[in-house]
Amino acid sequence: MSKPFEVKEFDSIICNEDYKNDEKYKYLNRKEFDNLVAFIREFSGDEESAGILDFMTIGCRRNIGEVVSIKNYVGLIQMNNGFQIQILPKIFLGDGEDEGNAQTKKVFLRMLRSMKDFPSKVFHDASLKVDQMNLYELFINMYLQEARQLVKRGIQSAYIEQEDNQRYYKGKLLVNQHVRANLAHRERFYVAYEEFHPNMPENKLVKATLSKLQKLTSSAENSKEIRQLLTAFEMVQASTNYEKDFSNVVTNRNTKYYEGLLQWSRVFLMNKSFTTFSGSTTSRALLFPMERVYESYVARQLKKVMCLDGWDVSSQDRGHYLFEKPRRQFALRPDIVMRKGERTVILDTKWKSLIDNERANYGISQADMYQMYAYSKKYQTSEIWLLYPMNDEMRGHDPIRFESGDGTTVNLHFVNVDKIEGNLQELKKKLEI
């Protein structure tokens, strides 16, 4: 794989050479730009997704021409000609320069680990060479770490039904096959029998994934690790019918260590993504919605900080509705609800960069404030917090607070995602005032 074309959230991609060196844009040659436009137009979302407009938009600007704007989703897109576009999150680091976006990638991977449906839980930051690998290589490396853990525990075996033309009788004679195969070989028996063997669907899928990744990786380190791991699967046949083998996977206490690996295998073998979007079979996209990633990351870290102090912290709280009659309608789902005794605090995460302009309401959406007001009334609490990611413009800003005049208070807190533990300790102190 060649080095991917690297952009960040909210960047604008153009193919106009006159603006090639303009810092406002990311330039892409005409051929690859046209491929990207075709990919976006072909990409589709199901009814539950927010639609293509939440991923990338194609617009037109005077003197510049077509412009592709990136929104919300982060990850890697690979075109059918092998060209890759790597989209990184817009993370504002307080330490200045981030050479090669190494720190950004490291923080992003830590954020991903907090997601419930993200397969890798065992990867170690120190072992990931984020400055040398693109996201796809990093995901391959995570898969290999999971596979290494499995091999250390020992790959499982199971009783597998086999059919074979044997020189001795065992199991059950398959009469029709025996007659067809052995008219001239009376010394043989065509039989079906069970054998305790590692050639179970789970292992076949893992071996197929390793074999595919061996062809895809351009990392010498990953390639070496794959060769070593494949030796542990020498007695296993690589899966050739992925759908069938995935349907035959058995979930029990003996195979629980395969769960993360098989999630990754589905991604790699069947070109699936972690989003509800699906593209053509000749292009693939491994994409993550940053709203969900950020929400999950903050919720998980907040539980660590607040539960020790006696708070009950729940995410995606259920049970409250905007209307009760004639039936319960329009469910309310605040991102985080914290309870301690008679006290309730609602916190909602918003992956959006605010601006230092009070007259423009700092860029806060009016719909978001309506939502916070509804939470306040339905949960009967005046304590509402909006948690936005820190950016350079709002760093060190005076506290921002909104009073409704009828018992609702909305406070803003800016989260340093790269130093989240200390930052949430600061939030905890604010709640204690």
Coordinates of N, CA, C and O in Angstrom, one line a residue, residues 302-314 337-345 428 431-432:
L302 N -15.8 9.4 32.5 CA -16.6 10.1 33.6 C -17.0 9.1 34.7 O -17.1 9.4 35.9
K303 N -17.4 7.9 34.2 CA -17.7 6.8 35.2 C -16.5 6.5 36.1 O -16.7 6.3 37.3
K304 N -15.3 6.5 35.6 CA -14.1 6.2 36.4 C -13.9 7.3 37.4 O -13.6 7.0 38.6
V305 N -14.2 8.6 37.0 CA -14.0 9.7 37.9 C -15.1 9.8 39.0 O -14.8 10.0 40.2
M306 N -16.3 9.7 38.6 CA -17.4 10.1 39.4 C -17.9 8.9 40.3 O -18.4 9.1 41.4
C307 N -17.8 7.7 39.8 CA -18.4 6.5 40.6 C -17.6 6.4 41.9 O -18.2 5.9 42.9
L308 N -16.3 6.7 41.9 CA -15.6 6.6 43.2 C -16.1 7.6 44.2 O -15.8 7.4 45.4
D309 N -16.8 8.6 43.8 CA -17.3 9.6 44.7 C -18.7 9.4 45.0 O -19.4 10.3 45.5
G310 N -19.3 8.2 44.7 CA -20.6 7.9 45.1 C -21.7 8.2 44.1 O -22.9 8.1 44.3
W311 N -21.3 8.7 42.9 CA -22.3 9.0 41.8 C -22.6 7.7 41.1 O -21.8 6.9 40.8
D312 N -23.9 7.6 40.7 CA -24.4 6.6 39.8 C -24.4 7.2 38.4 O -25.1 8.2 38.2
V313 N -23.6 6.7 37.4 CA -23.5 7.3 36.1 C -24.0 6.3 35.1 O -23.6 5.2 35.0
S314 N -25.0 6.8 34.3 CA -25.6 5.9 33.2 C -25.5 6.7 31.9 O -25.6 7.9 31.9
V337 N -26.4 10.6 32.4 CA -27.2 11.0 33.6 C -26.5 10.6 34.8 O -26.1 9.4 35.0
M338 N -26.2 11.5 35.7 CA -25.6 11.2 37.0 C -26.5 11.5 38.1 O -27.2 12.5 38.2
R339 N -26.6 10.5 39.1 CA -27.5 10.6 40.2 C -26.7 10.4 41.5 O -25.8 9.5 41.6
K340 N -27.0 11.2 42.5 CA -26.4 11.0 43.8 C -27.4 11.5 44.8 O -27.6 12.7 44.9
G341 N -28.0 10.6 45.6 CA -29.1 11.0 46.5 C -30.2 11.6 45.7 O -30.8 11.0 44.8
E342 N -30.7 12.7 46.1 CA -31.8 13.4 45.5 C -31.3 14.3 44.3 O -32.1 14.9 43.6
R343 N -30.0 14.3 44.0 CA -29.5 15.2 43.0 C -29.4 14.4 41.6 O -28.9 13.3 41.6
T344 N -29.8 15.1 40.6 CA -29.6 14.6 39.2 C -28.9 15.6 38.3 O -29.3 16.8 38.3
V345 N -27.9 15.2 37.6 CA -27.2 16.0 36.7 C -27.2 15.4 35.3 O -26.9 14.2 35.1
K428 N -15.5 17.7 37.9 CA -16.0 17.2 39.2 C -15.9 18.3 40.3 O -16.9 18.4 41.1
L431 N -18.8 20.6 39.9 CA -20.0 20.1 40.3 C -20.1 20.2 41.9 O -21.2 20.1 42.4
E432 N -19.0 20.2 42.5 CA -19.0 20.2 44.0 C -19.2 21.7 44.5 O -19.4 21.8 45.7

